Tab-separated table of C-alpha atoms and ligand atoms in Angstrom:
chain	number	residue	atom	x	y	z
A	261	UNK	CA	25.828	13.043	-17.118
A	262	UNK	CA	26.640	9.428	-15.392
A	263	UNK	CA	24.298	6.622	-16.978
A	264	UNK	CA	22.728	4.559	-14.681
A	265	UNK	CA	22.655	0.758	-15.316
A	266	UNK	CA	19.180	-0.305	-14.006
A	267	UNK	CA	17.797	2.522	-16.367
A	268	UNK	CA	17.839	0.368	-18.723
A	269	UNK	CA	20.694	0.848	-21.591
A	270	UNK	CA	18.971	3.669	-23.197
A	271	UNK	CA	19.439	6.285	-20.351
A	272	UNK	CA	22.406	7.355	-22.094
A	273	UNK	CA	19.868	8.384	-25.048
A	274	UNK	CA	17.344	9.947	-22.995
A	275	UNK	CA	19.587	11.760	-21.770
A	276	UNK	CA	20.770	13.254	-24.905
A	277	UNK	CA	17.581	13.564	-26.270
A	278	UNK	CA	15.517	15.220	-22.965
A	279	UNK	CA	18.552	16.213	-20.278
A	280	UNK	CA	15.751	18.394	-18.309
A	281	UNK	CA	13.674	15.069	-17.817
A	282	UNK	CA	17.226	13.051	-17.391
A	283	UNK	CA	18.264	15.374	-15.011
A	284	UNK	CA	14.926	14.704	-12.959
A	285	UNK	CA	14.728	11.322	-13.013
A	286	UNK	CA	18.738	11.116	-11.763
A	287	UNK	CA	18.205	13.751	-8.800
A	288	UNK	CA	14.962	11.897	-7.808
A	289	UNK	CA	17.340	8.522	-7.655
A	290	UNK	CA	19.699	10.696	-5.303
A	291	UNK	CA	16.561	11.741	-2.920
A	292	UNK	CA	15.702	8.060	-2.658
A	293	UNK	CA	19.627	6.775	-1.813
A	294	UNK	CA	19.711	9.283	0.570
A	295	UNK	CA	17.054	10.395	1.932
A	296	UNK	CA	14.970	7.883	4.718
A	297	UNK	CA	12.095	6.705	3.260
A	298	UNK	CA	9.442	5.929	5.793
A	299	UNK	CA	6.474	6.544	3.602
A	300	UNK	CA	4.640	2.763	4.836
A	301	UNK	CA	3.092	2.567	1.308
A	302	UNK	CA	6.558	2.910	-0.522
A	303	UNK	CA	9.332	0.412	-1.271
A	304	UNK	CA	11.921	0.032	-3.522
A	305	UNK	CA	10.792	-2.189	-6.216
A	306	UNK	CA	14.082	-4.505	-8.022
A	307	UNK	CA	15.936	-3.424	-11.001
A	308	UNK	CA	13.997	-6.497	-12.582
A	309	UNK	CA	10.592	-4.716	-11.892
A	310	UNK	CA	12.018	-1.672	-13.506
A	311	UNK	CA	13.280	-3.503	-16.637
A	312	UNK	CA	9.639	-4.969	-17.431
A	313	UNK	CA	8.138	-1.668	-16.820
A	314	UNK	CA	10.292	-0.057	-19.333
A	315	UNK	CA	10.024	-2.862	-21.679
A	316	UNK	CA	8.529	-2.563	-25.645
A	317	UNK	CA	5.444	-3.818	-24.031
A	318	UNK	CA	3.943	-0.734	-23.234
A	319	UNK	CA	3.727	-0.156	-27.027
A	320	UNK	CA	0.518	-2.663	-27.175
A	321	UNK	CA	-2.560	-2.249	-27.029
A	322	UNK	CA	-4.425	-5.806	-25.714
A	323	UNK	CA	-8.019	-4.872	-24.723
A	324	UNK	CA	-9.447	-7.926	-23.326
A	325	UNK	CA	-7.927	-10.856	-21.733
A	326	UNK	CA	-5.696	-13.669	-22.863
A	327	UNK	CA	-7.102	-15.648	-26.143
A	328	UNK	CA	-10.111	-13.082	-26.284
A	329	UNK	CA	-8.498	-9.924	-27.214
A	330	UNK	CA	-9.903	-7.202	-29.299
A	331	UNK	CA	-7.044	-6.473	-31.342
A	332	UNK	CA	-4.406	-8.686	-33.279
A	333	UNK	CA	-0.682	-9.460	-32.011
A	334	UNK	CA	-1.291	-10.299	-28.799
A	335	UNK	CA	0.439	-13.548	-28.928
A	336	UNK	CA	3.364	-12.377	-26.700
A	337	UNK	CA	1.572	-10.546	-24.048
A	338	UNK	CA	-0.826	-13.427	-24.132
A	339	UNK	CA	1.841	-15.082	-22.492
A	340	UNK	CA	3.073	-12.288	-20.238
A	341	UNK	CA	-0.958	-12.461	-19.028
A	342	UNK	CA	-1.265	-16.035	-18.551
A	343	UNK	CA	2.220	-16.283	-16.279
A	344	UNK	CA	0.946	-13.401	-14.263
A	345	UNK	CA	-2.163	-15.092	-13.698
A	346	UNK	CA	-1.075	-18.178	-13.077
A	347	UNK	CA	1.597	-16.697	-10.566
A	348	UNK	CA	-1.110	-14.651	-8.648
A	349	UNK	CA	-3.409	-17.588	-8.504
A	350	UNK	CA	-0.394	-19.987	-6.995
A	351	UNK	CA	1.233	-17.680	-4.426
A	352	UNK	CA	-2.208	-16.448	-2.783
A	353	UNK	CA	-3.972	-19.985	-3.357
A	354	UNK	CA	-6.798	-17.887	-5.113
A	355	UNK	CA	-9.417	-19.613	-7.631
A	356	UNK	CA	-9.117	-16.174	-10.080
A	357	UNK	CA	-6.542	-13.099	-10.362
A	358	UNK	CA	-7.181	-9.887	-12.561
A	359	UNK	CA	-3.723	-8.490	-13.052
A	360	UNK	CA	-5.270	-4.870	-15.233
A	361	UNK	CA	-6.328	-2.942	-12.606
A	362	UNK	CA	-4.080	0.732	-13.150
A	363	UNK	CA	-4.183	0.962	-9.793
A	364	UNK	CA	-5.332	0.257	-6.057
A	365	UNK	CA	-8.313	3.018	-6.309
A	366	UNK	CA	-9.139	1.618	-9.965
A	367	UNK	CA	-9.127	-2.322	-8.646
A	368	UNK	CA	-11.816	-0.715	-5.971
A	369	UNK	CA	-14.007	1.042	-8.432
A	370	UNK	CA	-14.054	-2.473	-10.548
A	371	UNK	CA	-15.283	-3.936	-7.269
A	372	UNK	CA	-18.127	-1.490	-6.589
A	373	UNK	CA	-18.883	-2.258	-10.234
A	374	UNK	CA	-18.692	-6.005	-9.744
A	375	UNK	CA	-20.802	-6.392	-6.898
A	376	UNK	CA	-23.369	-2.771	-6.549
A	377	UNK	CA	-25.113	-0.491	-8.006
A	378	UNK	CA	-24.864	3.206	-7.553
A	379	UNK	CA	-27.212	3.570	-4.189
A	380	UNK	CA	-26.509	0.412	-2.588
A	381	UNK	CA	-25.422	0.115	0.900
A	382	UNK	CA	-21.643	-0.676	1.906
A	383	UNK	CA	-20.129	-0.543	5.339
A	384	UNK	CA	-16.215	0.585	4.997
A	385	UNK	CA	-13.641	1.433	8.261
A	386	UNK	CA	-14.103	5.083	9.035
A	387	UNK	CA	-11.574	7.480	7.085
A	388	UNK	CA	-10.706	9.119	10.398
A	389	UNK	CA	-10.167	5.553	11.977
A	390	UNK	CA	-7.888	4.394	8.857
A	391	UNK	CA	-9.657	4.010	6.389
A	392	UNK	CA	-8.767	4.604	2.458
A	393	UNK	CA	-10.612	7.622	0.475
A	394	UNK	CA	-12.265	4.859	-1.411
A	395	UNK	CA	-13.750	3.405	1.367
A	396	UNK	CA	-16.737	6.650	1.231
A	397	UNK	CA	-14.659	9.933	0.964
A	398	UNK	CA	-17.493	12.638	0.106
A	399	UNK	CA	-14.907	13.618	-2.490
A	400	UNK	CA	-14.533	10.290	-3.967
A	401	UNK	CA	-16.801	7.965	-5.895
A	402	UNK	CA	-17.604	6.028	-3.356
A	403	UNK	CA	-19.150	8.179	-1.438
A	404	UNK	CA	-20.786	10.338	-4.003
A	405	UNK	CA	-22.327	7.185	-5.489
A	406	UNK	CA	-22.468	5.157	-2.727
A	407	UNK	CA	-24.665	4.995	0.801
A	408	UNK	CA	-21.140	4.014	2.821
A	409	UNK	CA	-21.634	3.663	6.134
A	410	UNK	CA	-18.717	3.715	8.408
A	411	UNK	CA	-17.537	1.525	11.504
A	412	UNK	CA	-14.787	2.171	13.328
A	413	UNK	CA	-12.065	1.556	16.190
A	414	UNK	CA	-12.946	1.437	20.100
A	415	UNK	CA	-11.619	4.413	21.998
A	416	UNK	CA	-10.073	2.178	24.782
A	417	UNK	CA	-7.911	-0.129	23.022
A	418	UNK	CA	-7.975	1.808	19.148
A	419	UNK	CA	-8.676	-2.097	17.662
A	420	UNK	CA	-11.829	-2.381	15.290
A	421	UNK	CA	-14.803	-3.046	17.184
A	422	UNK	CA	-16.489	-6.440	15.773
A	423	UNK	CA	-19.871	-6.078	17.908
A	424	UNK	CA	-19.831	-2.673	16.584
A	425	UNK	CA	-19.370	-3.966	12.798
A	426	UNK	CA	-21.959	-6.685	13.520
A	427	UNK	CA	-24.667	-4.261	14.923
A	428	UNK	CA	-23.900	-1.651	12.064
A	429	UNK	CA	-24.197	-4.417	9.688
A	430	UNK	CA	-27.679	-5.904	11.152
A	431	UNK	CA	-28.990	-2.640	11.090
A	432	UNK	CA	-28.195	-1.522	7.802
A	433	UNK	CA	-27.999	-4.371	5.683
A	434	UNK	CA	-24.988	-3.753	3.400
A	435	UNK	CA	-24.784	-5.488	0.200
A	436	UNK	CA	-21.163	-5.847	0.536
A	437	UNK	CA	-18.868	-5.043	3.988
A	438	UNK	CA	-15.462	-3.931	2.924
A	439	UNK	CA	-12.249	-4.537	5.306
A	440	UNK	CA	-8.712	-3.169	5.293
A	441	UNK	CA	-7.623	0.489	5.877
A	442	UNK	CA	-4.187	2.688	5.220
A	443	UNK	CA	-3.443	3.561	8.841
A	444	UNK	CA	-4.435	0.255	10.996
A	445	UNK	CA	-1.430	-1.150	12.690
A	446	UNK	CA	-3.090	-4.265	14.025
A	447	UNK	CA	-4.307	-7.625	12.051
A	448	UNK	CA	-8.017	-7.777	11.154
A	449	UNK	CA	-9.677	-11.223	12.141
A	450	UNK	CA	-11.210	-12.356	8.761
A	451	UNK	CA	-13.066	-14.572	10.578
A	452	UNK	CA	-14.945	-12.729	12.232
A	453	UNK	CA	-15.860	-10.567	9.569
A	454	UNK	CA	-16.934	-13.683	7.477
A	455	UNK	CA	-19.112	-15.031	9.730
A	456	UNK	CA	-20.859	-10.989	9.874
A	457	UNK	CA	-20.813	-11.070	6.271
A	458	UNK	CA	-22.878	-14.753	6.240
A	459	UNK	CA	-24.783	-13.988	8.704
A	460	UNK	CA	-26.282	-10.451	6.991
A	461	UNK	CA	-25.952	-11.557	3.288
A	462	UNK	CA	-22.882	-9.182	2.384
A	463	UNK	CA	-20.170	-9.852	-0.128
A	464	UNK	CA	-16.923	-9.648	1.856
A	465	UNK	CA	-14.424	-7.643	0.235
A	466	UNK	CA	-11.262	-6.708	1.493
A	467	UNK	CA	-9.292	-4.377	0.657
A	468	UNK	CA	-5.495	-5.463	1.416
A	469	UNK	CA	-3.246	-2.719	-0.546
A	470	UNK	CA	-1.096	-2.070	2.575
A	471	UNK	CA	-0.263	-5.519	3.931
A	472	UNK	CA	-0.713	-8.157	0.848
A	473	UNK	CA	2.711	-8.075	0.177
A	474	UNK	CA	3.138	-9.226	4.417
A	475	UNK	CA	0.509	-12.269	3.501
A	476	UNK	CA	2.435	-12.679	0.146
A	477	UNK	CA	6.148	-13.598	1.845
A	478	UNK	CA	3.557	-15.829	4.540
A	479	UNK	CA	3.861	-13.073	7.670
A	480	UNK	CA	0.523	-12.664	8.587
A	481	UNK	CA	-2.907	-14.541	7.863
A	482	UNK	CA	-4.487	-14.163	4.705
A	483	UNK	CA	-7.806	-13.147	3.892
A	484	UNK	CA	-7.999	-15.105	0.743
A	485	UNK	CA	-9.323	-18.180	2.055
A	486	UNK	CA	-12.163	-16.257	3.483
A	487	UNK	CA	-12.817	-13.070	1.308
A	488	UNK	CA	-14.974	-13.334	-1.584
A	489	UNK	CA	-12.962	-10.521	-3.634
A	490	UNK	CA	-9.570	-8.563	-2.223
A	491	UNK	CA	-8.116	-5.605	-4.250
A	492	UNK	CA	-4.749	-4.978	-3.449
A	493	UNK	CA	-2.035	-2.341	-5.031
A	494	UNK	CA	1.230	-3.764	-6.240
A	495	UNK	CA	3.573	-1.511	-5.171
A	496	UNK	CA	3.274	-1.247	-1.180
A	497	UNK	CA	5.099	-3.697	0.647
A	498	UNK	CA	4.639	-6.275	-2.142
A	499	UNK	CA	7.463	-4.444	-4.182
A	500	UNK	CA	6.184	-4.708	-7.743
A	501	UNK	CA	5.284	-1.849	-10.159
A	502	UNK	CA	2.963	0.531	-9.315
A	503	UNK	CA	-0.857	-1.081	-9.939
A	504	UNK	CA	-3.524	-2.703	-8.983
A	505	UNK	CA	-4.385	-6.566	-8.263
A	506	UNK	CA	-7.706	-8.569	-7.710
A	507	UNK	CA	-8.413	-11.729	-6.713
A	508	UNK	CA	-11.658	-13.341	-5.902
A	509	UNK	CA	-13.585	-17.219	-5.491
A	510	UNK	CA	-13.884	-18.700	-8.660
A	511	UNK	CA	-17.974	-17.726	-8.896
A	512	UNK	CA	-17.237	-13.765	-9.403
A	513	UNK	CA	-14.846	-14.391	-12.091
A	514	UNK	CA	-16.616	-13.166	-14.367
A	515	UNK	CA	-18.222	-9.862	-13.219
A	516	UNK	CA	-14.582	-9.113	-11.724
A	517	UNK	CA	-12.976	-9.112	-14.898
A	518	UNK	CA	-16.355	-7.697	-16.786
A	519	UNK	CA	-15.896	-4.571	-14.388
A	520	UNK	CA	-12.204	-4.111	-15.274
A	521	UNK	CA	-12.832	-4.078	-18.824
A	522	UNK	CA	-15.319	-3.258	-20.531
A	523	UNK	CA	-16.422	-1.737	-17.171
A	524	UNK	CA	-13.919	0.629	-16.134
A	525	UNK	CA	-10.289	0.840	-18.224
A	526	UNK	CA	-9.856	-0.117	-21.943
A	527	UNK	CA	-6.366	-1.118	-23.022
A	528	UNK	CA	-4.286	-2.567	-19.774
A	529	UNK	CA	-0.652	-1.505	-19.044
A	530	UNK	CA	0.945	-4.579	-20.690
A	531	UNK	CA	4.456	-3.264	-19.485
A	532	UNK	CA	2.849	-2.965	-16.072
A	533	UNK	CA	1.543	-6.298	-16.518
A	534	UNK	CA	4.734	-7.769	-17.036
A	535	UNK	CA	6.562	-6.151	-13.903
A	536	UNK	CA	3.814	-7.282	-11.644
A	537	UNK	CA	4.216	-10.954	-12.930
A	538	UNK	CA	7.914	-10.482	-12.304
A	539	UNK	CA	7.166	-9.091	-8.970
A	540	UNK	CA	4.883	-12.064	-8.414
A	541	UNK	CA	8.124	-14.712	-8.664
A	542	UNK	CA	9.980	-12.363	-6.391
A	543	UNK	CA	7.214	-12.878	-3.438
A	544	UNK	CA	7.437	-16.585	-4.176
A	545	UNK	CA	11.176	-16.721	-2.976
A	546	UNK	CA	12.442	-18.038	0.452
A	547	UNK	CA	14.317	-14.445	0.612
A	548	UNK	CA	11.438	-12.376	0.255
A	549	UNK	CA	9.444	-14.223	3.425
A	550	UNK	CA	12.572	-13.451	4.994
A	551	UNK	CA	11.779	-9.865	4.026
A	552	UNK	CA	8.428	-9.930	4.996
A	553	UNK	CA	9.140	-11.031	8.084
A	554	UNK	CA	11.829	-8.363	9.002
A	555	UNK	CA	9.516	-5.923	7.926
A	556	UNK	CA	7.351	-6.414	10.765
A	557	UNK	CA	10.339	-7.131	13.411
A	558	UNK	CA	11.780	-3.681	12.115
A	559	UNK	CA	8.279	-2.123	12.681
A	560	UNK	CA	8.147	-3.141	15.785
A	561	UNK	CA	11.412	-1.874	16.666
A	562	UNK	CA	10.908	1.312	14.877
A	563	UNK	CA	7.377	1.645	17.045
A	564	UNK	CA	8.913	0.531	20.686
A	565	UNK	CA	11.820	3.472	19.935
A	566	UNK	CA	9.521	6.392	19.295
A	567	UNK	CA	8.008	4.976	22.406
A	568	UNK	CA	11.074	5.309	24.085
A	569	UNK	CA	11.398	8.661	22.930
A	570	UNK	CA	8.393	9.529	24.392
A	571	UNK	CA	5.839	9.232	21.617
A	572	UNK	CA	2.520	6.980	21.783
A	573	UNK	CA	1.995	4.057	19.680
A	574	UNK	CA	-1.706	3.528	18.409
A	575	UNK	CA	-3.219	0.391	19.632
A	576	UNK	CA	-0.174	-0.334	21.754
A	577	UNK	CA	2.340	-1.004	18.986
A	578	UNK	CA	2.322	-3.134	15.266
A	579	UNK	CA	1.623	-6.351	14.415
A	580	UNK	CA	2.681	-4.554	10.611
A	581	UNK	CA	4.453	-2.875	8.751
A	582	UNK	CA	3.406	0.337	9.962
A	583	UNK	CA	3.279	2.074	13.285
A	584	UNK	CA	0.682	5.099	13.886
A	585	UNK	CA	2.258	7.555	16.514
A	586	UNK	CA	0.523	10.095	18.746
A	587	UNK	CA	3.048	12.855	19.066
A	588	UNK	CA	1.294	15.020	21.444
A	589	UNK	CA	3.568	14.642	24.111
A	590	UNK	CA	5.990	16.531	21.587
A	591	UNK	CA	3.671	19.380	21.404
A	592	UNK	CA	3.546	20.181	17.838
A	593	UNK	CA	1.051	18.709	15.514
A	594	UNK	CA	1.915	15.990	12.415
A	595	UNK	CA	1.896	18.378	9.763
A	596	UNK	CA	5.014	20.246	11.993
A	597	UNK	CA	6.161	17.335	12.646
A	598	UNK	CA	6.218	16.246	8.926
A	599	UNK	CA	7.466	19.052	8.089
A	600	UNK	CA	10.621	19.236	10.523
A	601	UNK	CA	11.365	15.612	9.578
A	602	UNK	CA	11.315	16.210	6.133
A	603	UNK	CA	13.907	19.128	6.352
A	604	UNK	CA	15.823	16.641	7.983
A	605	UNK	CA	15.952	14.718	5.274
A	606	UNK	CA	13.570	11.943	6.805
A	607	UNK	CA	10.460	11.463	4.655
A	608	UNK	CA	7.320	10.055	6.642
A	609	UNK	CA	3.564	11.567	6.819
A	610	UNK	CA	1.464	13.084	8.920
A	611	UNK	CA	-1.339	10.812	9.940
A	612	UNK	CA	-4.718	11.442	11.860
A	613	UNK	CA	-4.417	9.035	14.572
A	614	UNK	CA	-8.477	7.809	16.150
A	615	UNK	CA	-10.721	10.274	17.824
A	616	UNK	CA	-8.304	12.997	16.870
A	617	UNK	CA	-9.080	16.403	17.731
A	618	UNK	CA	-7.172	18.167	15.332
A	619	UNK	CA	-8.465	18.522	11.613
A	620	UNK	CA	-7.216	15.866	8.876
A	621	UNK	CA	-5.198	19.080	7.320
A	622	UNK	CA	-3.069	18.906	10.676
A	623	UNK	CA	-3.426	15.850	12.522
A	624	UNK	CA	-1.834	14.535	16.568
A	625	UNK	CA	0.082	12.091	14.629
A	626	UNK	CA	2.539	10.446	12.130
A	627	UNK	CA	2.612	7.794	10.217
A	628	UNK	CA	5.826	5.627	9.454
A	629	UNK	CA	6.159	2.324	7.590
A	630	UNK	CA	9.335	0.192	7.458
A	631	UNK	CA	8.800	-1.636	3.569
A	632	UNK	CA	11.725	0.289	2.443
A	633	UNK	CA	14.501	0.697	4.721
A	634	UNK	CA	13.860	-2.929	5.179
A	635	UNK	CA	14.651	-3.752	1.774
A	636	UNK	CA	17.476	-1.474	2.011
A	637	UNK	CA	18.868	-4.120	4.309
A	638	UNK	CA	18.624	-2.173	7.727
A	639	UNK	CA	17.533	-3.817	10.787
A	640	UNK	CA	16.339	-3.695	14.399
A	641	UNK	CA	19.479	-1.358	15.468
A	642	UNK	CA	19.021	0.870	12.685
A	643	UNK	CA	15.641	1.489	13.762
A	644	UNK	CA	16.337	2.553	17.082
A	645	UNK	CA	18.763	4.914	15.415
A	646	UNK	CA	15.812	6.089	13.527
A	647	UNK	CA	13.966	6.524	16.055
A	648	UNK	CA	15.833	8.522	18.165
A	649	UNK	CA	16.408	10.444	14.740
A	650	UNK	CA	12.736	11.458	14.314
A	651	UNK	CA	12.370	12.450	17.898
A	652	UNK	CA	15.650	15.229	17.364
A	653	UNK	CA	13.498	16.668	14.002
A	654	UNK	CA	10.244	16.902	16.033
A	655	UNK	CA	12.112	18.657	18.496
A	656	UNK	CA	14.958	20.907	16.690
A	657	UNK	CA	14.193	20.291	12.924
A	658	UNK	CA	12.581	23.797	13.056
A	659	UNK	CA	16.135	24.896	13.297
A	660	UNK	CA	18.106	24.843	9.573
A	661	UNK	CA	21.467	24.324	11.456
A	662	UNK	CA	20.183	21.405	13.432
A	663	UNK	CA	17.871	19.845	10.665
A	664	UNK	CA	20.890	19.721	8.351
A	665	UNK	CA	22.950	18.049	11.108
A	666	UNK	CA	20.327	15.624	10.837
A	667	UNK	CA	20.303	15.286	7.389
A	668	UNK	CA	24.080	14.644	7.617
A	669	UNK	CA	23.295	11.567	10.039
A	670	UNK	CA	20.721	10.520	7.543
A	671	UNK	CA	22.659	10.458	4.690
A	672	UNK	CA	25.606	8.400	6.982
A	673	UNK	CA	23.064	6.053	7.694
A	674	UNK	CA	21.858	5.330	4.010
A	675	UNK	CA	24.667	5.637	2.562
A	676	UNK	CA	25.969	2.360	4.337
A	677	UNK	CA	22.624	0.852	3.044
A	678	UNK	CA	22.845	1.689	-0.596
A	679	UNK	CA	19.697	1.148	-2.745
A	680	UNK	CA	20.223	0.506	-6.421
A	681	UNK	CA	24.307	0.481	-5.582
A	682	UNK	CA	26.052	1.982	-8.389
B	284	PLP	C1	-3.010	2.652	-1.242
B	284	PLP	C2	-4.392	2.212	-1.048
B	284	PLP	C3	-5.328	2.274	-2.090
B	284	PLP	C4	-5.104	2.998	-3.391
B	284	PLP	O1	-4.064	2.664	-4.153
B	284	PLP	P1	-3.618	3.636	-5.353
B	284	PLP	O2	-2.711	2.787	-6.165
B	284	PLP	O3	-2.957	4.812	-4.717
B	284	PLP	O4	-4.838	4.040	-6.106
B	284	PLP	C5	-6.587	1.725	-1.862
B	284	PLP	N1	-6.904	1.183	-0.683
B	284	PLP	C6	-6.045	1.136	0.358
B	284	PLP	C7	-6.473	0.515	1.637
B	284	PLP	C8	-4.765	1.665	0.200
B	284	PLP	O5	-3.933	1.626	1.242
């Protein structure tokens, strides 16, 4: 069995010890090289990420925050903390950063905590129209616990409807109005949604797992300047570990990191810790605004080729790193669709795309995100390759001669793009 440098130098022991779990974790590296990953919540995070998150650290246990911990040793992830926070606070100009959430949904539940109580009103984007199953799923927390109500996107032009969000929020009166979704392709206008939030009383939370990492390399507007609290994951297109992120105005300090712990975890992921403050530096580099910026060109090129092919862009197109695409005109449904692809060795999801008519279970759409291949180095023509790529698995990747024809164009492709080169 090869060893794999960015393992870390005790693969080679693993893989004495455990070669069923070596074996795994060495074919899974072989799906991602060559496989197209267009999964818009997944990138490929550096070997440097990798090395933090399989650091010592994980050994720890550091309830508590830096200088008030509840157990003893925690000088060196004391520091670890502290650089994290300080590196959070600097690239998104925030007044506080809580680096412990586990994850995006956990940085949400600590902001429910933070802010309501079980009952209270909160408006959230419709899950139909984008929005995340945190935002008021009936089979989440927040909507068990929670009276969510839901606003949406306008039929004509599929872009959230502010009068709609205002007149929602007069009506209802909504301790807190939450923004951001996992299937919007446009840019929200903070703005707008402050002056909604001032004007009813609500604490303005957005939620910004899918496109921090743009507003970390300086892409697109950020929210921080307006938001009082955004919750963000770590490991979309911002390329750290997988996690969760908060950062608020300097007043909710204190009930942010009071719902994190004691409220919701107890001992944080030091190792996890450590990789997003390493991630942190990376976003603070001239190369990864570079990055951030291709992403989007490379969406947009990814979005006008499926176009081209015949396909409908939501909302006209991206302003992202993700494109929504109505593939009716195909005449199969996203879960075929998903399913063709994926025999083709392209990996992307189905997607409910607004006002859909079929069920969430099969969906009119698909939903593809360019975070990775970007990183992979691949560019504008690349994308129109892709494109016209997904458009031959929609159409023949029922057939297993065709869809491995694909997959032999796939793994061309990637292969001249090599992620984690050997
Ligand atoms: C991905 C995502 C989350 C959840 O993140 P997890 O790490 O999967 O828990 C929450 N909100 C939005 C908008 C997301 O896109």
């Amino acid at each position: 069995m090869s060893t794999e440098p960015f393992f870390g130098p005790d693969f080679s022991a693993l893989a004495a010890q455990d070669p069923d779990i070596a074996a795994v974790l060495l074919s899974e590296l072989e799906r991602q090289r060559t496989n197209l990953q267009l999964i818009a919540s997944e990138n490929f995070t550096s070997p440097a990420v990798l090395a933090a998150l399989g650091s010592t650290l994980s050994n720890k246990y550091a309830e508590g925050y830096p200088g008030k911990r509840y157990y003893g040793g925690c000088e060196e992830v004391d520091k670890v903390e502290t650089i994290g926070i300080e590196r959070a606070k600097a690239l998104f100009g925030a007044e506080h950063a809580n680096l412990q959430p586990h994850s995006g949904a956990s940085a949400n539940v600590a902001v429910y905590q933070a802010f309501t109580k079980p009952g209270d009103t909160v408006l959230a984007m419709s899950l139909p129209h984008g929005g995340h199953l945190t935002h008021g799923a009936k089979v989440n927390f927040s909507g068990k616990w929670f009276n969510i109500v839901s606003y949406g996107v306008r039929q004509d032009n599929e872009l959230i409807d502010y009068d709609q969000l205002r007149d929602t929020a007069l009506e209802h009166k909504p301790k807190m109005i939450c923004s951001g979704a996992t299937a919007y392709p446009s840019l929200i206008d903070f703005e707008k949604v402050r002056a909604i939030c001032d004007e009813v009383g609500a604490i303005m939370w957005v939620d910004a797992a899918h496109f921090i990492g743009l507003v970390a390399g300086k892409a697109i507007p950020s929210p921080v300047p307006y938001a009082d609290v955004v919750s963000f994951t770590t490991h979309k297109v911002l390329r750290g570990p997988r996690g969760g992120m908060i950062v608020s105005k300097a007043e909710h300090a204190a009930a942010i990191d009071k719902a994190v712990f004691p409220g919701m975890q107890g001992g944080p992921i030091m190792s996890a810790v450590a990789a997003k403050a390493v991630a942190l530096k990376e976003c603070a580099t001239p190369a990864y605004q570079e990055y951030a910026k291709n992403v989007i060109t490379n969406a947009k090129a990814l979005a006008a080729g499926l176009v081209e092919e015949g396909m409908r862009a939501v909302s006209g197109g991206t302003q992202t790193h993700l494109a929504l695409i109505d593939i009716r005109n195909s005449g199969v449904s996203g879960k075929v669709a998903d399913q063709r692809c994926g025999d083709s060795g392209i990996t992307l999801n189905k997607n409910s795309i607004p006002y859909d008519p079929e069920s969430p279970a099969v969906t009119s759409g698909i939903r593809v995100g360019t975070a990775a291949t970007t990183t992979q180095g691949m560019g504008v023509p690349q994308m129109r390759e892709i494109a016209a790529l997904i458009a031959r698995a929609i159409k023949d990747g029922e057939d297993p001669a065709k869809a491995a024809a694909i997959r032999g164009e796939v793994h061309d492709l990637t292969a001249k793009f090599p992620v984690y080169p050997r």
